[in-house]
Coordinates of C-alpha atoms in Angstrom, one line a residue:
Chain A
M19 CA -22.2 11.8 -51.7
I20 CA -21.4 8.6 -53.6
I21 CA -18.5 6.3 -52.7
N22 CA -17.8 3.4 -55.1
G23 CA -21.3 3.6 -56.5
V24 CA -22.9 3.6 -53.0
Q25 CA -25.0 6.6 -52.1
I26 CA -24.4 8.1 -48.6
D27 CA -27.7 9.6 -47.5
P28 CA -27.7 13.2 -46.2
T29 CA -29.0 12.0 -42.9
F30 CA -27.8 11.3 -39.4
A31 CA -27.8 8.5 -36.9
E32 CA -29.3 9.5 -33.6
A33 CA -27.8 8.2 -30.3
F34 CA -28.4 8.7 -26.6
P35 CA -26.4 8.9 -23.4
M36 CA -25.7 5.7 -21.5
K37 CA -23.6 4.4 -18.6
A38 CA -21.0 1.8 -19.3
T39 CA -18.2 -0.2 -18.0
R40 CA -15.6 -2.7 -19.3
V41 CA -14.5 -5.9 -17.7
I42 CA -11.7 -8.3 -18.4
I43 CA -12.4 -12.0 -18.3
T44 CA -9.5 -14.4 -18.3
A45 CA -9.3 -18.1 -18.2
Q46 CA -7.0 -21.1 -18.6
N47 CA -7.1 -20.6 -22.4
L48 CA -8.8 -18.3 -24.9
K49 CA -11.5 -20.9 -25.6
W50 CA -12.8 -20.7 -22.1
A51 CA -12.4 -16.9 -21.8
Y52 CA -14.6 -16.6 -24.9
I53 CA -17.2 -19.1 -23.5
S54 CA -17.4 -17.1 -20.3
A55 CA -17.5 -13.7 -22.1
Q56 CA -20.2 -14.9 -24.5
A57 CA -22.4 -16.0 -21.6
F58 CA -21.7 -12.7 -19.8
T59 CA -22.7 -10.7 -22.9
G60 CA -25.6 -13.0 -23.9
F61 CA -29.2 -11.7 -24.2
A62 CA -27.9 -8.1 -24.2
T63 CA -28.8 -6.8 -27.6
S64 CA -31.0 -3.9 -26.7
V65 CA -32.0 -2.0 -23.6
I66 CA -35.6 -2.2 -25.0
A67 CA -36.0 -5.6 -23.4
C68 CA -32.7 -6.9 -22.2
G69 CA -32.0 -4.3 -19.5
C70 CA -28.5 -3.6 -21.0
E71 CA -26.4 -3.9 -24.1
A72 CA -23.2 -5.9 -24.0
G73 CA -20.6 -7.3 -26.3
I74 CA -17.1 -8.6 -26.5
E75 CA -14.8 -5.7 -27.4
R76 CA -11.6 -7.6 -28.3
E77 CA -9.2 -10.5 -27.5
L78 CA -6.4 -9.7 -25.1
D79 CA -2.9 -11.0 -25.2
P80 CA -1.7 -12.6 -21.9
S81 CA 0.6 -9.6 -21.5
E82 CA -2.4 -7.3 -21.4
T83 CA -4.4 -9.1 -18.7
P84 CA -3.9 -8.6 -14.9
D85 CA -3.1 -12.3 -14.2
G86 CA -1.1 -13.0 -17.3
R87 CA -3.6 -15.4 -18.8
P88 CA -5.5 -15.3 -22.1
G89 CA -8.6 -13.1 -21.9
V90 CA -11.1 -10.9 -23.6
S91 CA -12.5 -7.5 -22.8
A92 CA -16.3 -7.0 -22.7
M93 CA -18.3 -3.9 -22.3
I94 CA -21.8 -3.5 -20.9
F95 CA -24.0 -0.4 -21.4
A96 CA -27.3 0.5 -19.6
M97 CA -29.5 3.6 -19.5
G98 CA -28.6 4.4 -15.9
G99 CA -26.1 3.5 -13.2
K100 CA -28.4 1.4 -11.0
G101 CA -29.4 -0.7 -14.0
L102 CA -25.9 -1.2 -15.1
A103 CA -24.8 -2.2 -11.6
K104 CA -27.6 -4.7 -11.3
Q105 CA -26.9 -6.2 -14.8
L106 CA -23.2 -6.4 -14.1
E107 CA -23.6 -8.2 -10.9
T108 CA -26.1 -10.8 -12.1
R109 CA -24.2 -11.5 -15.2
A110 CA -20.9 -11.7 -13.4
G111 CA -22.4 -14.0 -10.8
Q112 CA -24.3 -16.3 -13.2
C113 CA -22.0 -16.3 -16.2
V114 CA -18.4 -15.7 -15.1
L115 CA -18.3 -17.0 -11.5
T116 CA -19.8 -20.2 -12.9
S117 CA -17.5 -20.6 -15.8
P118 CA -14.5 -23.0 -15.3
T119 CA -11.1 -21.4 -14.6
S120 CA -12.4 -17.8 -15.1
A121 CA -11.2 -14.7 -13.4
L122 CA -12.9 -11.3 -13.6
F123 CA -11.2 -7.9 -13.5
A124 CA -12.1 -4.2 -14.0
G125 CA -11.4 -2.9 -17.5
I126 CA -11.9 0.8 -16.5
D127 CA -10.3 2.3 -13.5
E128 CA -11.7 5.8 -13.7
G129 CA -15.3 6.9 -13.2
T130 CA -17.6 5.9 -10.4
P131 CA -16.7 2.6 -8.8
I132 CA -19.5 0.0 -9.0
A133 CA -19.5 -3.5 -7.5
L134 CA -17.8 -6.2 -9.5
G135 CA -16.8 -8.9 -7.0
K136 CA -17.9 -6.9 -4.0
N137 CA -21.1 -8.8 -3.5
L138 CA -20.1 -12.0 -5.4
R139 CA -17.7 -12.7 -2.6
Y140 CA -20.6 -13.8 -0.3
F141 CA -20.8 -16.9 -2.5
G142 CA -17.7 -17.9 -0.5
D143 CA -19.9 -18.4 2.6
G144 CA -17.3 -16.9 4.9
F145 CA -14.3 -18.7 3.3
Q146 CA -13.7 -15.9 0.8
I147 CA -10.3 -14.0 1.2
S148 CA -9.7 -10.4 0.5
K149 CA -6.3 -9.3 -1.0
R150 CA -5.3 -5.7 -1.6
I151 CA -2.7 -5.8 -4.3
A152 CA -1.1 -2.6 -5.7
G153 CA -3.9 -0.5 -4.3
K154 CA -6.7 -2.6 -5.7
R155 CA -8.9 -5.0 -3.7
Y156 CA -9.5 -8.5 -5.0
W157 CA -11.6 -11.3 -3.7
R158 CA -10.6 -15.0 -3.8
V159 CA -13.7 -17.0 -3.7
P160 CA -13.3 -20.7 -3.1
V161 CA -15.1 -22.7 -5.8
M162 CA -15.0 -26.4 -6.8
D163 CA -12.4 -26.0 -9.5
G164 CA -10.1 -23.9 -7.3
E165 CA -10.5 -20.2 -6.6
F166 CA -12.5 -17.6 -8.5
L167 CA -10.5 -14.4 -8.5
T168 CA -12.3 -11.1 -9.0
E169 CA -11.6 -7.4 -8.5
E170 CA -13.9 -5.7 -6.0
T171 CA -15.1 -2.9 -8.3
T172 CA -14.9 -1.6 -11.8
G173 CA -15.3 2.0 -13.1
M174 CA -18.6 3.2 -14.5
V175 CA -18.3 6.0 -17.0
S176 CA -20.7 8.0 -19.2
A177 CA -21.0 6.6 -22.7
V178 CA -23.0 6.8 -25.9
G179 CA -25.4 4.2 -27.2
G180 CA -27.3 3.7 -30.4
G181 CA -24.9 4.9 -33.0
N182 CA -25.9 3.1 -36.2
F183 CA -26.0 2.9 -40.0
L184 CA -28.2 1.0 -42.4
V185 CA -27.0 -1.0 -45.4
L186 CA -29.4 -1.0 -48.3
A187 CA -28.8 -3.7 -50.8
E188 CA -30.3 -5.4 -53.9
S189 CA -30.6 -8.7 -52.1
Q190 CA -30.5 -10.2 -48.7
P191 CA -27.2 -12.2 -49.2
Q192 CA -25.5 -9.0 -50.4
A193 CA -26.7 -7.0 -47.5
L194 CA -25.5 -9.6 -45.0
A195 CA -22.1 -10.0 -46.8
A196 CA -21.6 -6.2 -46.6
C197 CA -22.5 -6.1 -42.9
E198 CA -20.2 -9.0 -42.2
A199 CA -17.3 -7.1 -43.8
A200 CA -18.2 -4.0 -41.8
I201 CA -18.3 -5.9 -38.5
E202 CA -14.9 -7.5 -39.2
A203 CA -13.4 -4.0 -39.7
M204 CA -15.3 -2.4 -36.8
K205 CA -14.1 -5.1 -34.4
K206 CA -10.6 -3.6 -34.6
V207 CA -11.8 -0.2 -33.3
P208 CA -11.3 0.1 -29.5
N209 CA -14.0 1.3 -27.0
V210 CA -17.0 0.1 -29.0
I211 CA -19.3 -2.9 -29.2
M212 CA -21.9 -3.9 -31.7
P213 CA -24.4 -5.6 -29.3
F214 CA -26.7 -7.4 -31.8
P215 CA -26.3 -11.0 -32.9
G216 CA -23.1 -11.1 -35.0
G217 CA -23.2 -7.3 -34.7
V218 CA -26.0 -7.0 -37.3
V219 CA -29.7 -6.2 -36.8
R220 CA -32.3 -7.2 -39.3
S221 CA -35.2 -5.8 -37.3
G222 CA -34.4 -2.1 -37.0
S223 CA -37.0 -0.3 -35.0
K224 CA -38.7 3.1 -35.0
V225 CA -39.8 4.9 -31.8
G226 CA -43.4 4.1 -30.8
S227 CA -46.1 1.8 -32.1
K228 CA -49.8 1.8 -33.0
Y229 CA -50.0 -0.5 -29.9
K230 CA -50.0 1.6 -26.7
T231 CA -48.0 -0.9 -24.7
L232 CA -45.1 -0.9 -27.1
N233 CA -42.5 1.8 -27.2
A234 CA -40.7 0.5 -30.3
S235 CA -41.9 -1.3 -33.4
T236 CA -40.7 -2.3 -36.9
N237 CA -39.1 0.5 -38.9
D238 CA -41.7 0.1 -41.7
A239 CA -40.2 2.9 -43.8
F240 CA -37.2 0.5 -44.4
C241 CA -39.1 -2.8 -44.7
P242 CA -38.8 -3.9 -48.3
T243 CA -42.0 -5.9 -48.3
L244 CA -43.9 -2.8 -47.4
K245 CA -42.7 -0.6 -50.2
G246 CA -46.2 -0.3 -51.7
Q247 CA -48.0 -0.2 -48.3
T248 CA -46.3 2.6 -46.3
K249 CA -44.4 5.8 -46.7
T250 CA -41.3 4.0 -47.8
E251 CA -37.6 5.2 -47.8
L252 CA -36.7 2.5 -50.3
S253 CA -36.3 2.6 -54.1
P254 CA -37.6 -0.3 -56.2
Q255 CA -34.2 -1.9 -56.5
I256 CA -33.7 -2.4 -52.8
E257 CA -34.7 -5.7 -51.5
S258 CA -33.0 -5.9 -48.1
V259 CA -31.9 -3.6 -45.4
M260 CA -29.7 -4.4 -42.4
E261 CA -28.5 -2.2 -39.6
I262 CA -25.4 -2.1 -37.5
V263 CA -25.8 -0.6 -34.0
I264 CA -22.8 0.7 -32.1
D265 CA -22.3 1.6 -28.4
G266 CA -19.1 3.4 -27.5
L267 CA -17.4 5.1 -24.7
S268 CA -17.5 8.4 -26.5
D269 CA -19.1 10.0 -29.6
A270 CA -15.6 10.1 -31.2
D271 CA -15.3 6.3 -30.8
I272 CA -18.7 5.8 -32.4
K273 CA -17.8 8.1 -35.3
Q274 CA -14.5 6.3 -35.9
S275 CA -16.3 2.9 -35.8
M276 CA -19.0 4.1 -38.2
R277 CA -16.5 5.4 -40.6
V278 CA -14.5 2.2 -40.6
G279 CA -17.7 0.1 -41.1
I280 CA -19.1 2.3 -43.9
E281 CA -15.8 2.2 -45.7
A282 CA -15.8 -1.6 -45.6
V283 CA -19.3 -1.7 -47.0
C284 CA -18.4 0.8 -49.7
Q285 CA -15.4 -1.2 -50.7
L286 CA -17.8 -3.9 -51.9
G287 CA -19.7 -1.1 -53.6
A288 CA -22.5 -1.1 -56.2
A289 CA -20.8 -4.0 -58.0
N290 CA -21.8 -6.2 -55.1
G291 CA -25.4 -4.9 -54.9
I292 CA -24.9 -2.2 -52.2
R293 CA -27.0 0.8 -53.2
R294 CA -27.2 3.1 -50.2
I295 CA -26.0 3.8 -46.7
S296 CA -28.6 5.4 -44.5
A297 CA -29.1 5.8 -40.7
G298 CA -31.7 5.6 -38.0
N299 CA -32.9 9.2 -37.9
Y300 CA -35.8 9.5 -35.5
G301 CA -36.4 13.2 -35.9
G302 CA -34.8 14.1 -32.6
K303 CA -37.1 11.8 -30.5
L304 CA -34.3 9.4 -29.5
G305 CA -31.4 11.3 -28.2
P306 CA -29.0 14.2 -28.3
F307 CA -26.1 12.7 -30.2
L308 CA -26.3 13.2 -34.0
F309 CA -23.9 11.4 -36.3
H310 CA -24.1 12.9 -39.8
L311 CA -23.1 10.3 -42.3
Q312 CA -21.7 12.6 -44.9
E313 CA -19.6 14.5 -42.3
I314 CA -18.2 11.3 -41.0
M315 CA -17.3 10.1 -44.5
A316 CA -16.0 13.4 -45.7
Chain B
M9 CA 18.7 22.4 -2.7
S10 CA 20.5 19.6 -1.0
A11 CA 19.1 17.0 1.4
L12 CA 18.9 18.1 5.0
T13 CA 21.6 16.0 6.6
F14 CA 22.0 15.1 10.3
T15 CA 25.5 13.6 11.0
L16 CA 25.9 12.1 14.4
K17 CA 28.7 13.9 16.2
T18 CA 29.6 11.7 19.1
E19 CA 29.2 8.2 20.4
L20 CA 25.9 8.3 22.3
K21 CA 25.6 7.1 25.9
Q22 CA 21.9 7.4 26.0
R23 CA 19.3 6.6 23.3
V24 CA 17.9 9.6 21.4
D25 CA 14.3 10.1 20.4
C26 CA 14.5 11.4 16.8
S27 CA 10.8 11.8 16.3
P28 CA 11.0 15.6 16.0
L29 CA 13.2 15.3 13.0
T30 CA 10.9 14.4 10.2
P31 CA 10.1 16.1 6.9
D32 CA 6.6 17.1 8.3
R33 CA 8.0 18.7 11.4
L34 CA 10.9 20.4 9.8
A35 CA 9.1 21.9 6.8
G36 CA 9.4 25.6 6.6
K37 CA 11.9 25.9 9.5
S38 CA 15.2 27.8 9.1
A39 CA 18.6 26.3 9.9
A40 CA 18.6 28.1 13.2
E41 CA 15.2 26.9 14.2
I42 CA 16.1 23.3 13.3
A43 CA 19.3 23.6 15.3
E44 CA 17.5 24.5 18.4
I45 CA 14.9 21.7 18.3
E46 CA 15.1 19.7 21.4
V47 CA 15.5 15.9 21.3
Q48 CA 15.0 13.6 24.3
S49 CA 18.1 11.7 25.3
G50 CA 17.7 9.6 28.4
N51 CA 16.3 11.9 31.0
R52 CA 17.6 15.0 29.4
K53 CA 16.7 17.2 26.4
L54 CA 19.4 18.1 24.0
R55 CA 19.5 20.6 21.2
A56 CA 19.6 18.9 17.8
D57 CA 22.9 20.6 16.9
A58 CA 24.4 19.2 20.1
V59 CA 23.8 15.7 18.8
F60 CA 24.1 16.2 15.1
A61 CA 26.1 18.2 12.6
I62 CA 23.4 19.7 10.5
A63 CA 23.8 20.6 6.8
G64 CA 21.7 21.0 3.7
D65 CA 18.3 22.7 3.3
D66 CA 15.8 20.4 1.7
A67 CA 13.6 19.3 4.6
S68 CA 11.6 16.9 2.3
Q69 CA 14.7 14.7 2.0
L70 CA 16.4 13.9 5.3
V71 CA 19.6 11.9 5.7
F72 CA 20.9 10.6 9.0
K73 CA 24.6 9.8 8.7
Q74 CA 26.9 7.7 10.9
S75 CA 23.6 6.6 12.5
T76 CA 23.7 3.9 15.3
G77 CA 21.2 1.7 17.0
K78 CA 20.7 4.3 19.7
L79 CA 18.7 6.6 17.4
D80 CA 15.0 5.7 18.1
F81 CA 11.7 6.8 16.5
I82 CA 13.3 7.9 13.2
G83 CA 10.5 8.9 10.8
K84 CA 7.8 8.5 13.5
G85 CA 4.5 9.6 12.0
M86 CA 6.0 11.1 8.9
T87 CA 3.4 11.7 6.2
T88 CA 5.6 13.1 3.4
G89 CA 9.1 13.1 1.9
S90 CA 11.8 10.6 2.5
I91 CA 14.4 9.7 5.1
T92 CA 17.6 7.8 4.4
V93 CA 19.5 6.4 7.4
E94 CA 23.1 5.6 6.6
G95 CA 24.0 3.0 9.2
D96 CA 21.8 1.3 11.8
A97 CA 18.7 2.7 13.4
G98 CA 17.2 2.0 16.8
S99 CA 13.7 1.0 17.8
Y100 CA 10.4 2.3 16.4
V101 CA 11.9 3.4 13.0
G102 CA 9.0 4.4 10.7
M103 CA 6.4 4.0 13.5
Q104 CA 3.0 5.2 12.3
M105 CA 4.5 6.4 9.1
K106 CA 2.1 7.3 6.3
N107 CA 2.7 7.8 2.6
A108 CA 6.4 8.4 3.0
V109 CA 9.6 6.5 2.1
L110 CA 12.2 5.4 4.6
H111 CA 15.5 3.6 3.8
V112 CA 17.9 2.2 6.4
T113 CA 21.2 1.0 5.0
G114 CA 22.0 -0.9 8.2
S115 CA 20.0 -2.9 10.7
V116 CA 17.1 -1.8 12.9
D117 CA 16.0 -2.7 16.4
A118 CA 12.5 -3.7 17.7
Y119 CA 9.2 -2.4 16.6
A120 CA 10.3 -1.0 13.2
A121 CA 7.3 0.1 11.2
C122 CA 5.0 -0.6 14.0
E123 CA 1.5 0.6 13.3
M124 CA 2.7 2.0 9.9
K125 CA -0.2 3.1 7.7
S126 CA 1.3 3.3 4.2
G127 CA 4.4 4.1 2.4
E128 CA 7.7 2.1 2.0
L129 CA 10.3 1.0 4.5
M130 CA 13.5 -0.6 3.1
I131 CA 15.9 -2.2 5.6
D132 CA 19.2 -3.3 4.0
G133 CA 20.3 -5.2 7.2
N134 CA 18.3 -7.1 9.8
A135 CA 15.2 -6.2 11.7
G136 CA 14.6 -6.7 15.4
D137 CA 11.5 -8.2 17.1
F138 CA 8.0 -7.0 16.3
L139 CA 8.6 -5.7 12.8
G140 CA 5.4 -4.2 11.5
A141 CA 3.6 -5.1 14.7
A142 CA 1.2 -3.2 17.0
L143 CA 2.5 -1.5 20.1
P144 CA 1.8 -3.5 23.3
G145 CA -1.8 -3.3 24.1
N146 CA -2.9 -2.2 20.7
Q147 CA -4.5 -4.4 18.1
K148 CA -3.6 -2.8 14.8
G149 CA -0.1 -3.4 13.6
L150 CA 1.0 -2.7 10.0
Q151 CA -2.0 -1.2 8.2
G152 CA -0.7 -0.7 4.7
G153 CA 2.4 -0.1 2.6
I154 CA 5.4 -2.3 2.1
I155 CA 8.3 -3.3 4.3
I156 CA 11.3 -4.9 2.6
V157 CA 14.1 -6.5 4.8
K158 CA 17.2 -7.6 2.9
G159 CA 18.5 -9.5 5.9
N160 CA 16.7 -11.4 8.6
A161 CA 13.7 -10.5 10.7
S162 CA 13.5 -11.5 14.3
D163 CA 10.6 -12.8 16.4
R164 CA 6.9 -11.8 16.2
C165 CA 7.2 -10.1 12.8
G166 CA 3.8 -8.8 11.7
D167 CA 2.2 -9.3 15.1
H168 CA -1.4 -8.0 14.9
M169 CA -0.7 -6.9 11.3
R170 CA -3.8 -5.7 9.6
R171 CA -3.0 -5.0 6.0
G172 CA 0.1 -4.4 3.8
V173 CA 3.1 -6.4 2.8
I174 CA 6.3 -7.5 4.6
L175 CA 9.0 -9.0 2.4
I176 CA 11.9 -10.7 4.2
E177 CA 14.8 -11.8 1.9
G178 CA 16.6 -13.7 4.8
N179 CA 15.2 -15.7 7.6
A180 CA 12.3 -14.9 10.0
G181 CA 12.2 -15.7 13.7
A182 CA 9.6 -17.3 15.8
Y183 CA 5.9 -16.5 15.7
L184 CA 6.0 -15.0 12.2
G185 CA 2.6 -13.3 11.6
S186 CA 1.3 -14.0 15.1
R187 CA -2.2 -12.7 15.7
M188 CA -2.3 -11.1 12.2
T189 CA -5.7 -10.0 11.0
A190 CA -4.8 -9.6 7.3
G191 CA -2.0 -8.7 4.9
T192 CA 0.8 -10.7 3.4
I193 CA 4.2 -11.7 4.7
A194 CA 6.7 -13.4 2.4
V195 CA 10.0 -15.0 3.4
L196 CA 12.7 -16.3 1.1
G197 CA 14.7 -17.9 3.9
K198 CA 13.7 -20.1 6.7
V199 CA 11.2 -19.3 9.5
G200 CA 11.4 -20.1 13.2
P201 CA 8.9 -22.0 15.3
L202 CA 5.1 -21.5 15.2
P203 CA 4.6 -19.3 12.2
G204 CA 1.0 -17.9 12.0
Y205 CA 0.5 -18.4 15.7
A206 CA -3.1 -17.3 16.5
M207 CA -3.4 -15.6 13.0
K208 CA -7.0 -14.7 12.2
R209 CA -6.7 -14.0 8.4
G210 CA -3.9 -13.1 6.1
T211 CA -1.2 -14.9 4.1
L212 CA 2.3 -16.1 4.9
L213 CA 4.1 -17.0 1.7
L214 CA 7.1 -19.1 2.4
L215 CA 9.8 -20.6 0.1
N216 CA 10.8 -23.2 2.6
Q217 CA 8.7 -25.7 4.4
P218 CA 8.3 -24.6 8.1
T219 CA 7.5 -26.8 11.1
L220 CA 3.9 -26.0 11.6
S221 CA 1.8 -26.0 14.6
A222 CA -0.8 -28.8 14.9
T223 CA -3.5 -26.1 14.5
F224 CA -2.7 -25.7 10.8
N225 CA -4.4 -28.1 8.4
D226 CA -3.1 -29.2 5.0
C227 CA -5.4 -28.1 2.2
G228 CA -3.3 -29.6 -0.6
S229 CA -1.3 -28.1 -3.5
H230 CA -2.9 -25.5 -5.8
T231 CA -2.2 -23.1 -8.5
L232 CA -3.7 -19.9 -7.2
G233 CA -4.8 -17.1 -9.6
F234 CA -3.9 -14.2 -7.3
L235 CA -0.2 -15.2 -6.9
P236 CA 0.8 -13.8 -10.3
L237 CA -0.8 -10.5 -9.5
L238 CA 0.8 -10.4 -6.1
L239 CA 4.3 -11.2 -7.5
K240 CA 3.8 -8.7 -10.3
S241 CA 3.1 -6.0 -7.7
W242 CA 6.6 -6.5 -6.2
Q243 CA 8.4 -6.3 -9.5
H244 CA 9.3 -2.6 -9.4
Y245 CA 10.9 -2.8 -5.9
P246 CA 14.7 -3.3 -5.6
T247 CA 14.4 -6.7 -4.0
R248 CA 15.0 -10.4 -4.8
F249 CA 11.3 -10.8 -4.6
A250 CA 11.0 -8.9 -7.9
G251 CA 12.3 -11.9 -9.7
L252 CA 10.3 -14.5 -7.7
A253 CA 8.4 -17.0 -9.7
V254 CA 6.0 -19.1 -7.6
N255 CA 3.4 -20.9 -9.5
R256 CA 2.2 -23.7 -7.2
V257 CA 1.8 -23.6 -3.4
R258 CA 0.8 -26.0 -0.7
R259 CA -1.9 -24.3 1.3
Y260 CA -2.2 -24.7 5.1
A261 CA -5.2 -23.2 6.8
G262 CA -5.1 -21.9 10.3
D263 CA -4.7 -21.0 13.0
L264 CA -7.5 -23.4 13.8
A265 CA -7.1 -22.7 17.5
G266 CA -8.9 -19.5 16.5
N267 CA -11.1 -18.9 13.5
G268 CA -8.7 -20.6 11.1
K269 CA -9.2 -18.2 8.2
G270 CA -5.5 -17.4 7.7
E271 CA -3.2 -19.4 5.4
I272 CA 0.4 -20.4 5.1
L273 CA 1.3 -20.9 1.4
V274 CA 4.5 -22.9 0.9
A275 CA 6.0 -23.0 -2.6
V276 CA 6.2 -26.5 -4.1

């Protein structure tokens, strides 16, 4: 399959089941909602070492937020429920509770309830106030700038992590420009996040390593400087490869996101140095969800 | 099917306990069975059809017509359906009600919605003492749901209230929210002496500055983030509270004669 001169490889992205939740962070203005959300989703690029994967899903209009203030929705993914709950609590406590004017609400009502403000309330040292409003329990925690308002729980649901595609280009600037275009388009798709810095990964990994202590290492088959040194996947013209990783609430969300992203890359096409689209295919070692690129783009 | 209607036949000399006449207790009963239900009146038991003219067949929707303040315990313990009372109701209307809807077009007497668990009680007129309170000796008053009073509420409204919301469009009497453990009471009109007397936790939201006990301390004026959520949750009810816009409040903490974790919020 070739789209605008870009070859779509007959391969598939491999993803795995995760647990996820969404939170809504509001603040006095969008600037501070973003600051809080960026802190909340910081150091959360990969479960390999961060314990979770997190990202800002989208901006919310004041009419969409529970307290009528500007806000953003963020999603957090982990390999299991316990890990997710722990990451959520520590991040909410250290990054949202501490952020001026912030409030924190559940972004998913269904699924298994996990603590959001349930334990953060103890920061109030006995001065915290519970309010049950429209069937939901909220906590008002007195803080130095006023009150931190948070919902008691949020819903944890099953999700899919690790959807991905690789952009193979003739140069590093061209690969990055294509990925930037893809991320801009993918940000408009609901229920997904791209957890890596700016949504783009330059250090895609393979499963395992020659070093026994590592369970992931550089994807040498796609490293352009190793073309003559390893069993490469790259043709001589390709000088740079970048990856976009997607976590989503369902495989359909990931498929939609991949399609939108690949379309944006292909719009730039061969004229802008984009040669191929491939995917992280780990031969079934990574997970049960397979996203065939050519099927998605058909 | 039409609503099962109980129209009061005569002027009552004694009070009547209407607790057997709820959607729960009438479900599946025939007209003849309903007619022979006995209701307590003073020291006598009367057949339902001796007190009321009974019409209709939908036991999930009850209507009391030409009701007076002598009909007590209307909707006591009901857990389903709805009751509309056309006229006044006596004491204990909606007592221990759960997940049901009760509407009184007139006024009600004491202990309305006492120990109510959940659901909605609308009172178009006034409410007597101890609205949403606990029965004497008990310590759990209103435990959930919403009570809306379009008129005034008398003394000790929300006594021992534990959860839920009471909205009073008119004035409230003395000791509003006395001994309350949690929940919210809002009043558009004026309130009587000693609001929040011995309250442990919970919120009184007032539009007019009350005369406060010395055991409530001023915490200053604030814009509180939970208020928009609270006000939004009332928007779908047919009440003047639906259009209420309160942004800033003065917060008084109390009752400091006790643990002092309650609050009186006065709109500024």
